[in-house]
Amino acid sequence: MQEENPLYIRTEQKSYKEIAEILKQYEIDGITEELIEEFETSYSETPQEFELNKTAMLLTALGRGDYDYEEWTWQPYSNGVYSFDVEVYDEGKMYTNFLVGISALDQDELDFRNIQEDTSGVNWEKGTGKRTVTFEWNGNTYCLEAKAQNDWFDMKVAKALNKIIMENSNDKRLFYTDDGYQECIIFYRDKEWADSFQKETGLVLSEF
């Protein structure tokens, strides 16, 4: 993912309505007419020198979930996509929220339970140290270790989780793409779906 917002010459892209129809074919839900209109207006008002990928922008919104800033809580959407900024807003629940978001991609197959995050090894002033998150799944308990790096997400956690998932799944795994900036957009699908999705949307999907 890029650390700085690049400037490009804007290229021609499909309308948000056309993109929405494509995403619906790939079982991405939650798209409303109001959301499409909101994004079309926002895109038309964005300076032309900024190259923004409409598909990635729409997926980011669909996968962000619902934050309650007064109660300091977050609930994921269950619509086939999960997205988060790798410079994490809720640093204290960084990996708890990650597991909850992944679980929402398929609540039957990814039924992670009893998620517990241990931040006792973090030096909050320096933003260093180690932290762990444990969870129960399919009768087993797993522990993921992360390197503390201020409010930045350690992508090795996602890689370790994907390895666990692949060991317990016949064909599905975590695929991800980004928006060209700091957003990580994740799907739980099989390779056939991922290959078809890439060709249809132009987004490059990678495995953790």
mmCIF file with all atom_site columns, N, CA and C in Angstrom, residues 22 34 48 63 77 79 86 96 120 133 164:
data_model
loop_
_atom_site.group_PDB
_atom_site.id
_atom_site.type_symbol
_atom_site.label_atom_id
_atom_site.label_alt_id
_atom_site.label_comp_id
_atom_site.label_asym_id
_atom_site.label_entity_id
_atom_site.label_seq_id
_atom_site.pdbx_PDB_ins_code
_atom_site.Cartn_x
_atom_site.Cartn_y
_atom_site.Cartn_z
_atom_site.occupancy
_atom_site.B_iso_or_equiv
_atom_site.pdbx_formal_charge
_atom_site.auth_seq_id
_atom_site.auth_comp_id
_atom_site.auth_asym_id
_atom_site.auth_atom_id
_atom_site.pdbx_PDB_model_num
ATOM 1  N N  . ILE A 1 22  ? -22.221 -4.878  -11.196 1.00 0.00 ? 22  ILE A N  1
ATOM 2  C CA . ILE A 1 22  ? -21.169 -5.896  -11.261 1.00 0.00 ? 22  ILE A CA 1
ATOM 3  C C  . ILE A 1 22  ? -20.942 -6.506  -9.883  1.00 0.00 ? 22  ILE A C  1
ATOM 4  N N  . GLU A 1 34  ? -29.262 5.621   -2.901  1.00 0.00 ? 34  GLU A N  1
ATOM 5  C CA . GLU A 1 34  ? -28.763 6.802   -2.202  1.00 0.00 ? 34  GLU A CA 1
ATOM 6  C C  . GLU A 1 34  ? -27.235 6.796   -2.141  1.00 0.00 ? 34  GLU A C  1
ATOM 7  N N  . GLN A 1 48  ? -9.834  16.942  -10.773 1.00 0.00 ? 48  GLN A N  1
ATOM 8  C CA . GLN A 1 48  ? -9.557  15.987  -11.837 1.00 0.00 ? 48  GLN A CA 1
ATOM 9  C C  . GLN A 1 48  ? -8.170  15.352  -11.745 1.00 0.00 ? 48  GLN A C  1
ATOM 10 N N  . GLY A 1 63  ? -17.542 -1.998  3.164   1.00 0.00 ? 63  GLY A N  1
ATOM 11 C CA . GLY A 1 63  ? -16.864 -2.876  4.106   1.00 0.00 ? 63  GLY A CA 1
ATOM 12 C C  . GLY A 1 63  ? -16.464 -2.244  5.417   1.00 0.00 ? 63  GLY A C  1
ATOM 13 N N  . TYR A 1 77  ? -20.443 -4.796  8.887   1.00 0.00 ? 77  TYR A N  1
ATOM 14 C CA . TYR A 1 77  ? -21.548 -5.188  8.019   1.00 0.00 ? 77  TYR A CA 1
ATOM 15 C C  . TYR A 1 77  ? -21.319 -6.641  7.596   1.00 0.00 ? 77  TYR A C  1
ATOM 16 N N  . ASN A 1 79  ? -21.926 -8.122  4.382   1.00 0.00 ? 79  ASN A N  1
ATOM 17 C CA . ASN A 1 79  ? -22.350 -7.972  2.981   1.00 0.00 ? 79  ASN A CA 1
ATOM 18 C C  . ASN A 1 79  ? -21.325 -8.487  1.976   1.00 0.00 ? 79  ASN A C  1
ATOM 19 N N  . VAL A 1 86  ? -5.361  0.740   7.462   1.00 0.00 ? 86  VAL A N  1
ATOM 20 C CA . VAL A 1 86  ? -4.266  0.061   8.158   1.00 0.00 ? 86  VAL A CA 1
ATOM 21 C C  . VAL A 1 86  ? -3.614  0.961   9.208   1.00 0.00 ? 86  VAL A C  1
ATOM 22 N N  . THR A 1 96  ? -8.806  -7.370  17.710  1.00 0.00 ? 96  THR A N  1
ATOM 23 C CA . THR A 1 96  ? -10.142 -7.863  18.033  1.00 0.00 ? 96  THR A CA 1
ATOM 24 C C  . THR A 1 96  ? -11.110 -7.473  16.926  1.00 0.00 ? 96  THR A C  1
ATOM 25 N N  . SER A 1 120 ? -0.761  -6.113  27.165  1.00 0.00 ? 120 SER A N  1
ATOM 26 C CA . SER A 1 120 ? 0.095   -5.842  28.318  1.00 0.00 ? 120 SER A CA 1
ATOM 27 C C  . SER A 1 120 ? 1.560   -5.686  27.925  1.00 0.00 ? 120 SER A C  1
ATOM 28 N N  . VAL A 1 133 ? -3.589  -11.785 20.208  1.00 0.00 ? 133 VAL A N  1
ATOM 29 C CA . VAL A 1 133 ? -5.042  -11.938 20.209  1.00 0.00 ? 133 VAL A CA 1
ATOM 30 C C  . VAL A 1 133 ? -5.334  -13.426 20.044  1.00 0.00 ? 133 VAL A C  1
ATOM 31 N N  . ILE A 1 164 ? -4.196  -20.250 8.847   1.00 0.00 ? 164 ILE A N  1
ATOM 32 C CA . ILE A 1 164 ? -5.095  -21.053 9.683   1.00 0.00 ? 164 ILE A CA 1
ATOM 33 C C  . ILE A 1 164 ? -6.378  -21.380 8.924   1.00 0.00 ? 164 ILE A C  1
#
